[in-house]
PDB file of C-alpha atoms in Angstrom:
ATOM      1  CA  MET A   1     -11.794  13.296 -38.999  1.00 57.00           C
ATOM      2  CA  ILE A   2      -9.894  13.661 -35.857  1.00 59.00           C
ATOM      3  CA  TYR A   3     -11.991  14.912 -32.695  1.00 62.00           C
ATOM      4  CA  ARG A   4      -9.856  17.128 -30.625  1.00 61.00           C
ATOM      5  CA  SER A   5     -10.830  17.753 -27.106  1.00 61.00           C
ATOM      6  CA  PRO A   6     -11.298  21.338 -25.845  1.00 61.00           C
ATOM      7  CA  PHE A   7      -9.550  20.467 -22.740  1.00 63.00           C
ATOM      8  CA  PRO A   8      -5.510  19.749 -22.644  1.00 60.00           C
ATOM      9  CA  ARG A   9      -4.522  16.210 -22.374  1.00 65.00           C
ATOM     10  CA  ASN A  10      -3.800  14.926 -19.145  1.00 72.00           C
ATOM     11  CA  LEU A  11      -0.499  12.422 -18.944  1.00 75.00           C
ATOM     12  CA  PHE A  12      -1.908  10.271 -16.696  1.00 73.00           C
ATOM     13  CA  ALA A  13      -5.288   9.734 -18.130  1.00 73.00           C
ATOM     14  CA  GLU A  14      -3.611   9.294 -21.534  1.00 78.00           C
ATOM     15  CA  LEU A  15      -1.210   6.548 -20.000  1.00 79.00           C
ATOM     16  CA  ASP A  16      -4.271   4.835 -18.451  1.00 77.00           C
ATOM     17  CA  ARG A  17      -6.173   4.960 -21.833  1.00 79.00           C
ATOM     18  CA  LEU A  18      -2.983   3.688 -23.596  1.00 80.00           C
ATOM     19  CA  GLN A  19      -2.900   0.828 -21.159  1.00 78.00           C
ATOM     20  CA  ARG A  20      -6.333  -0.166 -21.780  1.00 76.00           C
ATOM     21  CA  ASP A  21      -5.666   0.310 -25.581  1.00 80.00           C
ATOM     22  CA  MET A  22      -2.819  -1.975 -25.517  1.00 78.00           C
ATOM     23  CA  GLN A  23      -4.851  -4.882 -23.848  1.00 73.00           C
ATOM     24  CA  GLN A  24      -7.370  -4.783 -26.356  1.00 74.00           C
ATOM     25  CA  ALA A  25      -5.122  -4.474 -29.093  1.00 76.00           C
ATOM     26  CA  LEU A  26      -3.103  -7.899 -27.713  1.00 73.00           C
ATOM     27  CA  GLY A  27      -6.389  -9.462 -27.187  1.00 71.00           C
ATOM     28  CA  ILE A  28      -5.824  -9.729 -23.526  1.00 67.00           C
ATOM     29  CA  ALA A  29      -8.898 -10.315 -21.890  1.00 67.00           C
ATOM     30  CA  PRO A  30      -8.728  -9.405 -18.248  1.00 61.00           C
ATOM     31  CA  ALA A  31      -9.930 -11.629 -15.720  1.00 59.00           C
ATOM     32  CA  ILE A  32     -13.182 -10.387 -14.386  1.00 61.00           C
ATOM     33  CA  ARG A  33     -11.987 -10.255 -10.947  1.00 54.00           C
ATOM     34  CA  GLY A  34      -9.061  -8.100 -11.971  1.00 54.00           C
ATOM     35  CA  SER A  35      -5.408  -8.972 -11.685  1.00 53.00           C
ATOM     36  CA  SER A  36      -3.991 -10.179  -8.545  1.00 53.00           C
ATOM     37  CA  TRP A  37      -1.146  -7.750  -8.762  1.00 55.00           C
ATOM     38  CA  GLY A  38      -2.238  -4.394  -7.258  1.00 60.00           C
ATOM     39  CA  GLY A  39      -5.105  -6.034  -5.218  1.00 75.00           C
ATOM     40  CA  PHE A  40      -5.569  -5.946  -1.571  1.00 87.00           C
ATOM     41  CA  PRO A  41      -3.776  -6.904   0.588  1.00 91.00           C
ATOM     42  CA  ALA A  42      -0.435  -6.813  -1.150  1.00 91.00           C
ATOM     43  CA  MET A  43       1.763  -9.965  -0.609  1.00 91.00           C
ATOM     44  CA  ASN A  44       5.384 -10.762  -0.413  1.00 91.00           C
ATOM     45  CA  MET A  45       6.479 -14.367   0.182  1.00 91.00           C
ATOM     46  CA  GLY A  46      10.066 -15.622   0.720  1.00 90.00           C
ATOM     47  CA  HIS A  47      11.951 -18.664   1.877  1.00 88.00           C
ATOM     48  CA  THR A  48      14.855 -19.709   4.205  1.00 88.00           C
ATOM     49  CA  ALA A  49      16.140 -23.308   4.416  1.00 85.00           C
ATOM     50  CA  ASP A  50      13.646 -24.416   6.781  1.00 87.00           C
ATOM     51  CA  SER A  51      10.814 -21.936   6.699  1.00 90.00           C
ATOM     52  CA  ILE A  52       8.487 -20.024   4.402  1.00 91.00           C
ATOM     53  CA  MET A  53       7.421 -16.313   5.471  1.00 93.00           C
ATOM     54  CA  ILE A  54       4.420 -14.859   3.783  1.00 93.00           C
ATOM     55  CA  PHE A  55       4.030 -10.913   4.260  1.00 94.00           C
ATOM     56  CA  LEU A  56       0.594  -9.715   3.781  1.00 95.00           C
ATOM     57  CA  PHE A  57       0.074  -5.764   4.010  1.00 95.00           C
ATOM     58  CA  VAL A  58      -3.103  -5.026   5.710  1.00 95.00           C
ATOM     59  CA  PRO A  59      -2.532  -1.576   6.928  1.00 95.00           C
ATOM     60  CA  GLY A  60      -5.522  -0.482   9.130  1.00 93.00           C
ATOM     61  CA  VAL A  61      -6.813  -3.657   9.962  1.00 94.00           C
ATOM     62  CA  ALA A  62      -6.956  -4.736  13.297  1.00 92.00           C
ATOM     63  CA  PRO A  63      -5.610  -8.221  13.999  1.00 92.00           C
ATOM     64  CA  GLU A  64      -8.936  -9.196  15.094  1.00 92.00           C
ATOM     65  CA  ASP A  65     -10.494  -8.281  12.008  1.00 92.00           C
ATOM     66  CA  ILE A  66      -8.230 -10.858  10.041  1.00 94.00           C
ATOM     67  CA  ASP A  67      -9.244 -14.571   9.741  1.00 94.00           C
ATOM     68  CA  ALA A  68      -6.079 -16.845   8.415  1.00 92.00           C
ATOM     69  CA  GLN A  69      -6.658 -20.302   7.609  1.00 90.00           C
ATOM     70  CA  ALA A  70      -4.160 -22.848   6.294  1.00 88.00           C
ATOM     71  CA  GLU A  71      -5.214 -26.399   5.234  1.00 85.00           C
ATOM     72  CA  LYS A  72      -4.636 -28.584   2.186  1.00 85.00           C
ATOM     73  CA  GLY A  73      -1.748 -26.446   0.914  1.00 85.00           C
ATOM     74  CA  VAL A  74      -3.638 -23.411   0.869  1.00 89.00           C
ATOM     75  CA  LEU A  75      -3.501 -20.278   2.876  1.00 91.00           C
ATOM     76  CA  ILE A  76      -6.836 -18.351   2.830  1.00 92.00           C
ATOM     77  CA  VAL A  77      -6.822 -14.481   4.406  1.00 93.00           C
ATOM     78  CA  SER A  78      -9.646 -12.969   4.730  1.00 93.00           C
ATOM     79  CA  GLY A  79     -11.236  -9.922   6.560  1.00 94.00           C
ATOM     80  CA  GLU A  80     -12.670  -6.498   6.226  1.00 93.00           C
ATOM     81  CA  ARG A  81     -11.095  -2.895   6.017  1.00 92.00           C
ATOM     82  CA  ARG A  82     -13.315  -0.323   7.189  1.00 88.00           C
ATOM     83  CA  PRO A  83     -13.376   2.904   5.155  1.00 85.00           C
ATOM     84  CA  SER A  84     -11.449   6.085   6.344  1.00 79.00           C
ATOM     85  CA  GLN A  85     -14.754   8.000   5.818  1.00 74.00           C
ATOM     86  CA  PRO A  86     -15.219  10.658   8.370  1.00 72.00           C
ATOM     87  CA  ASP A  87     -18.514  10.789  10.704  1.00 74.00           C
ATOM     88  CA  GLU A  88     -20.474  13.426   8.678  1.00 75.00           C
ATOM     89  CA  PRO A  89     -19.707  12.459   4.838  1.00 74.00           C
ATOM     90  CA  GLU A  90     -22.183  15.102   3.727  1.00 78.00           C
ATOM     91  CA  ARG A  91     -19.863  17.735   5.280  1.00 83.00           C
ATOM     92  CA  HIS A  92     -16.599  16.645   3.602  1.00 86.00           C
ATOM     93  CA  THR A  93     -15.289  16.698   0.124  1.00 89.00           C
ATOM     94  CA  LEU A  94     -13.473  13.571  -1.186  1.00 88.00           C
ATOM     95  CA  HIS A  95     -10.573  14.723  -3.122  1.00 91.00           C
ATOM     96  CA  ILE A  96      -8.379  11.586  -3.270  1.00 90.00           C
ATOM     97  CA  ASP A  97      -9.721   8.112  -2.786  1.00 88.00           C
ATOM     98  CA  GLU A  98      -6.923   5.591  -3.322  1.00 88.00           C
ATOM     99  CA  ARG A  99      -7.271   3.278   0.086  1.00 92.00           C
ATOM    100  CA  TYR A 100      -8.888  -0.113  -0.407  1.00 90.00           C
ATOM    101  CA  ALA A 101     -12.109  -0.400   1.537  1.00 90.00           C
ATOM    102  CA  GLY A 102     -14.245  -3.390   2.255  1.00 89.00           C
ATOM    103  CA  HIS A 103     -14.108  -7.026   2.288  1.00 91.00           C
ATOM    104  CA  PHE A 104     -11.070  -8.712   1.087  1.00 91.00           C
ATOM    105  CA  ARG A 105      -9.938 -12.234   0.710  1.00 91.00           C
ATOM    106  CA  ARG A 106      -7.016 -13.962  -0.830  1.00 91.00           C
ATOM    107  CA  VAL A 107      -6.097 -17.502  -1.578  1.00 90.00           C
ATOM    108  CA  ILE A 108      -2.387 -18.436  -1.667  1.00 89.00           C
ATOM    109  CA  THR A 109      -0.969 -21.521  -2.698  1.00 88.00           C
ATOM    110  CA  LEU A 110       1.701 -22.807  -0.599  1.00 88.00           C
ATOM    111  CA  PRO A 111       4.944 -24.489  -1.605  1.00 85.00           C
ATOM    112  CA  ASP A 112       4.759 -28.045  -1.613  1.00 85.00           C
ATOM    113  CA  ASP A 113       7.220 -28.901   1.118  1.00 85.00           C
ATOM    114  CA  VAL A 114       5.333 -26.920   3.947  1.00 87.00           C
ATOM    115  CA  ASP A 115       3.721 -28.342   6.753  1.00 86.00           C
ATOM    116  CA  ASP A 116       0.431 -26.974   7.491  1.00 81.00           C
ATOM    117  CA  GLU A 117       0.344 -27.778  11.211  1.00 84.00           C
ATOM    118  CA  SER A 118       3.364 -25.593  11.835  1.00 86.00           C
ATOM    119  CA  VAL A 119       1.532 -21.999  10.601  1.00 89.00           C
ATOM    120  CA  GLN A 120       2.019 -19.212  13.036  1.00 92.00           C
ATOM    121  CA  ALA A 121       0.896 -15.750  12.423  1.00 93.00           C
ATOM    122  CA  SER A 122       1.969 -12.156  13.766  1.00 94.00           C
ATOM    123  CA  TYR A 123       0.665  -8.943  13.180  1.00 95.00           C
ATOM    124  CA  GLN A 124       2.858  -5.669  13.376  1.00 94.00           C
ATOM    125  CA  ASN A 125       2.505  -2.313  11.670  1.00 94.00           C
ATOM    126  CA  GLY A 126      -0.086  -3.168   9.495  1.00 95.00           C
ATOM    127  CA  VAL A 127       1.575  -6.272   8.257  1.00 95.00           C
ATOM    128  CA  LEU A 128       0.399  -9.895   8.743  1.00 95.00           C
ATOM    129  CA  THR A 129       3.647 -12.275   8.880  1.00 95.00           C
ATOM    130  CA  VAL A 130       2.622 -16.073   8.415  1.00 94.00           C
ATOM    131  CA  THR A 131       5.540 -18.426   9.078  1.00 93.00           C
ATOM    132  CA  LEU A 132       5.393 -22.216   8.026  1.00 92.00           C
ATOM    133  CA  ARG A 133       8.081 -24.796   8.566  1.00 91.00           C
ATOM    134  CA  ARG A 134       9.325 -26.629   5.692  1.00 88.00           C
ATOM    135  CA  LYS A 135       9.258 -30.359   6.119  1.00 83.00           C
ATOM    136  CA  GLN A 136      12.462 -31.745   6.551  1.00 73.00           C
ATOM    137  CA  ARG A 137      13.773 -32.700   3.174  1.00 64.00           C
ATOM    138  CA  ILE A 138      14.337 -36.506   2.836  1.00 60.00           C
ATOM    139  CA  ASN A 139      17.970 -36.757   2.505  1.00 61.00           C
ATOM    140  CA  THR A 140      18.838 -37.015  -0.880  1.00 68.00           C
ATOM    141  CA  ARG A 141      20.974 -40.049  -1.593  1.00 76.00           C
ATOM    142  CA  LYS A 142      24.160 -39.583  -3.529  1.00 81.00           C
ATOM    143  CA  ILE A 143      24.439 -42.081  -6.243  1.00 85.00           C
ATOM    144  CA  PRO A 144      28.056 -43.216  -6.777  1.00 87.00           C
ATOM    145  CA  ILE A 145      28.747 -43.196 -10.430  1.00 90.00           C
ATOM    146  CA  GLN A 146      31.269 -46.131 -11.331  1.00 85.00           C
TER     147      GLN A 146
ATOM    148  CA  MET B   1      25.344  -4.373 -12.326  1.00 38.00           C
ATOM    149  CA  PRO B   2      24.574  -4.750  -8.726  1.00 41.00           C
ATOM    150  CA  GLU B   3      21.584  -6.764  -7.573  1.00 43.00           C
ATOM    151  CA  ILE B   4      18.532  -4.755  -6.856  1.00 41.00           C
ATOM    152  CA  ASN B   5      17.047  -5.726  -3.464  1.00 44.00           C
ATOM    153  CA  PRO B   6      13.352  -5.976  -3.926  1.00 44.00           C
ATOM    154  CA  VAL B   7      12.017  -5.605  -0.751  1.00 47.00           C
ATOM    155  CA  GLY B   8      14.511  -4.216   1.788  1.00 48.00           C
ATOM    156  CA  ASP B   9      14.936  -6.244   4.916  1.00 51.00           C
ATOM    157  CA  ALA B  10      12.665  -8.762   3.865  1.00 51.00           C
ATOM    158  CA  PHE B  11      14.778  -9.768   0.978  1.00 49.00           C
ATOM    159  CA  PRO B  12      18.241  -8.074   1.488  1.00 43.00           C
ATOM    160  CA  ILE B  13      21.325  -8.391  -0.364  1.00 39.00           C
ATOM    161  CA  SER B  14      24.481  -8.700   1.118  1.00 37.00           C
ATOM    162  CA  GLY B  15      26.907  -5.846   1.625  1.00 38.00           C
ATOM    163  CA  ASP B  16      26.210  -2.307   2.848  1.00 42.00           C
ATOM    164  CA  ASP B  17      26.180  -0.541  -0.643  1.00 44.00           C
ATOM    165  CA  THR B  18      22.665  -1.261  -1.031  1.00 51.00           C
ATOM    166  CA  PRO B  19      21.344   0.476  -4.150  1.00 52.00           C
ATOM    167  CA  THR B  20      18.824   2.907  -4.046  1.00 65.00           C
ATOM    168  CA  VAL B  21      15.578   1.466  -4.879  1.00 75.00           C
ATOM    169  CA  ASP B  22      13.070   4.126  -5.994  1.00 85.00           C
ATOM    170  CA  PRO B  23      10.619   4.600  -3.155  1.00 90.00           C
ATOM    171  CA  MET B  24       6.667   3.525  -3.767  1.00 90.00           C
ATOM    172  CA  SER B  25       4.024   6.084  -3.657  1.00 92.00           C
ATOM    173  CA  PRO B  26       1.582   5.195  -0.613  1.00 94.00           C
ATOM    174  CA  ALA B  27      -2.043   5.034  -1.544  1.00 93.00           C
ATOM    175  CA  VAL B  28      -3.900   7.970   0.519  1.00 94.00           C
ATOM    176  CA  ASP B  29      -7.257   9.239   0.933  1.00 93.00           C
ATOM    177  CA  VAL B  30      -7.893  12.917   1.332  1.00 94.00           C
ATOM    178  CA  TYR B  31     -10.910  14.651   2.803  1.00 93.00           C
ATOM    179  CA  GLU B  32     -11.646  18.371   3.056  1.00 92.00           C
ATOM    180  CA  ASP B  33     -14.213  20.012   5.369  1.00 90.00           C
ATOM    181  CA  ASP B  34     -14.744  23.616   6.598  1.00 88.00           C
ATOM    182  CA  ASN B  35     -11.842  23.750   9.071  1.00 89.00           C
ATOM    183  CA  GLY B  36      -9.022  21.777   7.260  1.00 91.00           C
ATOM    184  CA  ILE B  37      -8.030  18.630   5.509  1.00 93.00           C
ATOM    185  CA  SER B  38      -7.665  15.065   6.679  1.00 93.00           C
ATOM    186  CA  LEU B  39      -5.225  12.696   4.987  1.00 95.00           C
ATOM    187  CA  TRP B  40      -4.905   8.856   5.379  1.00 95.00           C
ATOM    188  CA  ALA B  41      -1.842   7.208   3.884  1.00 96.00           C
ATOM    189  CA  ASP B  42      -1.180   3.233   3.860  1.00 95.00           C
ATOM    190  CA  MET B  43       2.383   2.793   4.771  1.00 96.00           C
ATOM    191  CA  PRO B  44       2.375  -0.942   6.316  1.00 95.00           C
ATOM    192  CA  GLY B  45       5.577  -2.146   7.592  1.00 94.00           C
ATOM    193  CA  VAL B  46       7.061   0.950   8.765  1.00 95.00           C
ATOM    194  CA  PRO B  47       7.596   1.548  12.420  1.00 94.00           C
ATOM    195  CA  LYS B  48       6.379   4.396  14.019  1.00 93.00           C
ATOM    196  CA  ASP B  49       9.907   5.866  14.484  1.00 93.00           C
ATOM    197  CA  GLN B  50      10.588   5.613  10.836  1.00 93.00           C
ATOM    198  CA  VAL B  51       7.719   7.754   9.469  1.00 95.00           C
ATOM    199  CA  ALA B  52       8.898  11.239   8.525  1.00 94.00           C
ATOM    200  CA  VAL B  53       6.498  14.180   7.606  1.00 94.00           C
ATOM    201  CA  HIS B  54       8.215  17.506   6.694  1.00 90.00           C
ATOM    202  CA  ILE B  55       6.906  20.575   5.167  1.00 91.00           C
ATOM    203  CA  GLN B  56       9.073  22.870   3.327  1.00 90.00           C
ATOM    204  CA  ASP B  57       7.740  25.968   1.727  1.00 86.00           C
ATOM    205  CA  ASN B  58       4.482  24.446   0.367  1.00 87.00           C
ATOM    206  CA  ALA B  59       5.426  20.990  -0.238  1.00 92.00           C
ATOM    207  CA  LEU B  60       4.390  18.340   2.119  1.00 94.00           C
ATOM    208  CA  THR B  61       6.418  15.335   1.995  1.00 94.00           C
ATOM    209  CA  ILE B  62       5.539  11.964   3.792  1.00 95.00           C
ATOM    210  CA  ALA B  63       7.809   9.120   3.991  1.00 95.00           C
ATOM    211  CA  GLY B  64       8.709   6.045   5.768  1.00 94.00           C
ATOM    212  CA  THR B  65      11.303   2.967   5.878  1.00 93.00           C
ATOM    213  CA  MET B  66       9.996  -0.441   6.281  1.00 92.00           C
ATOM    214  CA  SER B  67      11.134  -2.840   8.921  1.00 89.00           C
ATOM    215  CA  LEU B  68       9.756  -6.309   8.343  1.00 88.00           C
ATOM    216  CA  GLY B  69      11.983  -8.608  10.618  1.00 84.00           C
ATOM    217  CA  ALA B  70      12.916 -11.037   8.175  1.00 85.00           C
ATOM    218  CA  PRO B  71      15.929 -13.332   8.478  1.00 85.00           C
ATOM    219  CA  ASP B  72      18.969 -12.412   6.537  1.00 83.00           C
ATOM    220  CA  ALA B  73      18.999 -15.627   4.639  1.00 84.00           C
ATOM    221  CA  MET B  74      15.702 -15.160   3.185  1.00 86.00           C
ATOM    222  CA  GLN B  75      15.150 -15.602  -0.590  1.00 86.00           C
ATOM    223  CA  PRO B  76      12.195 -13.941  -2.346  1.00 87.00           C
ATOM    224  CA  ILE B  77       9.762 -16.339  -4.128  1.00 86.00           C
ATOM    225  CA  HIS B  78       7.283 -13.637  -4.728  1.00 85.00           C
ATOM    226  CA  ALA B  79       7.103  -9.927  -4.242  1.00 86.00           C
ATOM    227  CA  GLU B  80       4.303  -7.255  -5.068  1.00 86.00           C
ATOM    228  CA  ILE B  81       6.020  -4.694  -2.683  1.00 87.00           C
ATOM    229  CA  THR B  82       9.046  -4.093  -4.148  1.00 84.00           C
ATOM    230  CA  SER B  83      10.551  -1.391  -2.343  1.00 87.00           C
ATOM    231  CA  PRO B  84      11.573  -0.817   1.287  1.00 89.00           C
ATOM    232  CA  ARG B  85      10.596   2.986   1.186  1.00 92.00           C
ATOM    233  CA  TYR B  86       7.286   5.032   0.866  1.00 94.00           C
ATOM    234  CA  GLN B  87       7.552   8.525  -0.187  1.00 95.00           C
ATOM    235  CA  ARG B  88       4.959  11.117  -1.417  1.00 95.00           C
ATOM    236  CA  VAL B  89       4.884  14.894  -1.984  1.00 95.00           C
ATOM    237  CA  PHE B  90       1.730  16.967  -1.975  1.00 94.00           C
ATOM    238  CA  THR B  91       1.360  20.535  -2.674  1.00 93.00           C
ATOM    239  CA  LEU B  92      -0.209  22.582  -0.219  1.00 92.00           C
ATOM    240  CA  SER B  93      -2.442  25.613  -0.813  1.00 90.00           C
ATOM    241  CA  ARG B  94      -1.919  28.961   0.804  1.00 88.00           C
ATOM    242  CA  ASP B  95      -5.290  28.443   2.784  1.00 89.00           C
ATOM    243  CA  LEU B  96      -3.706  25.736   4.726  1.00 91.00           C
ATOM    244  CA  ASP B  97      -1.803  26.255   8.217  1.00 90.00           C
ATOM    245  CA  ALA B  98       1.381  24.343   7.589  1.00 87.00           C
ATOM    246  CA  ASP B  99       2.507  25.381  11.217  1.00 88.00           C
ATOM    247  CA  LYS B 100      -0.492  23.398  12.809  1.00 90.00           C
ATOM    248  CA  VAL B 101      -0.199  20.046  11.132  1.00 92.00           C
ATOM    249  CA  GLN B 102      -1.253  16.993  13.549  1.00 93.00           C
ATOM    250  CA  ALA B 103       0.120  13.380  12.724  1.00 94.00           C
ATOM    251  CA  SER B 104      -0.564  10.295  14.182  1.00 94.00           C
ATOM    252  CA  PHE B 105       0.529   6.679  13.053  1.00 95.00           C
ATOM    253  CA  ASP B 106      -1.474   3.396  13.819  1.00 94.00           C
ATOM    254  CA  ALA B 107      -1.290  -0.129  12.262  1.00 93.00           C
ATOM    255  CA  GLY B 108       0.681   1.078   9.217  1.00 95.00           C
ATOM    256  CA  VAL B 109      -1.502   4.133   8.507  1.00 96.00           C
ATOM    257  CA  LEU B 110      -0.559   7.788   8.654  1.00 96.00           C
ATOM    258  CA  HIS B 111      -3.077  10.237   9.423  1.00 95.00           C
ATOM    259  CA  LEU B 112      -2.337  14.158   9.076  1.00 95.00           C
ATOM    260  CA  ARG B 113      -4.738  16.726   9.988  1.00 94.00           C
ATOM    261  CA  ILE B 114      -3.917  19.999   8.173  1.00 94.00           C
ATOM    262  CA  PRO B 115      -6.180  22.922   9.734  1.00 93.00           C
ATOM    263  CA  LYS B 116      -7.101  25.920   7.317  1.00 91.00           C
ATOM    264  CA  MET B 117      -5.662  29.401   8.476  1.00 87.00           C
ATOM    265  CA  MET B 118      -8.451  30.957  10.834  1.00 78.00           C
ATOM    266  CA  GLN B 119      -8.739  34.163   8.485  1.00 67.00           C
ATOM    267  CA  GLU B 120      -8.879  31.938   5.370  1.00 56.00           C
ATOM    268  CA  ARG B 121     -12.380  30.678   6.068  1.00 59.00           C
ATOM    269  CA  PRO B 122     -14.725  31.064   3.201  1.00 63.00           C
ATOM    270  CA  LYS B 123     -16.307  34.190   2.678  1.00 68.00           C
ATOM    271  CA  ARG B 124     -19.692  33.885   1.609  1.00 75.00           C
ATOM    272  CA  ILE B 125     -20.296  35.216  -1.909  1.00 77.00           C
ATOM    273  CA  GLU B 126     -23.508  36.673  -2.998  1.00 81.00           C
ATOM    274  CA  VAL B 127     -24.713  35.467  -5.844  1.00 84.00           C
ATOM    275  CA  ARG B 128     -27.314  37.827  -7.486  1.00 84.00           C
ATOM    276  CA  VAL B 129     -29.616  36.761 -10.557  1.00 85.00           C
ATOM    277  CA  ASN B 130     -30.947  40.003 -12.133  1.00 75.00           C
TER     278      ASN B 130
END
């Protein structure tokens, strides 16, 4: 027997359900802390010949509320984002609630060739940019083939 | 096929013919009170002068283009933010006063205040139970 909902189907709710069903069907057990994708803060990482740059997207978090530490090849960024909730919540209706609020902590494994001591961080427009120098490559020795 | 630049100027591609990447939909919070609607939208990486808010008919569009200040030679290692642009459209209801929208932008967060039309304040409806 097929149960028919008296309400018309919503495409987005269906997609959400489909995604959960797929995970079940494929036997994927999600990590208990969720996936690191889509978490807060989002991160991009890139490199140049002599540096590694990490961009952490922390909109609405003041720089003094962010704690960043780099040691033993790991960068830990933590802090708190305060909710946007207005002063008198009982007089407001919340229609859309998508922005993350609360404590956050993200542990990022740094590439092997960076120098922890060279870490520099700057903050602009809600993005924390962490720059680390890469250790000077030991000059690769060219082996002549005889 | 042209190479798609995943994160705007953070990981730029060479040449000027940058292919258009679909904009991301910024996360928003929307609250309503008796006098109007407050909207907060996360648009990190966007400088203040690159934020755009426009209203046409009853469609409110918020948009922004990121500028992360990464060197040209940067190569991506990992990217969760894959578009340099944000854009999202909302439909405004008739009771909102589109001419009196106030906007501010701080630390990558856009805040909009959309007041209600003065004459459109809710009238109290008497409910009588016989």
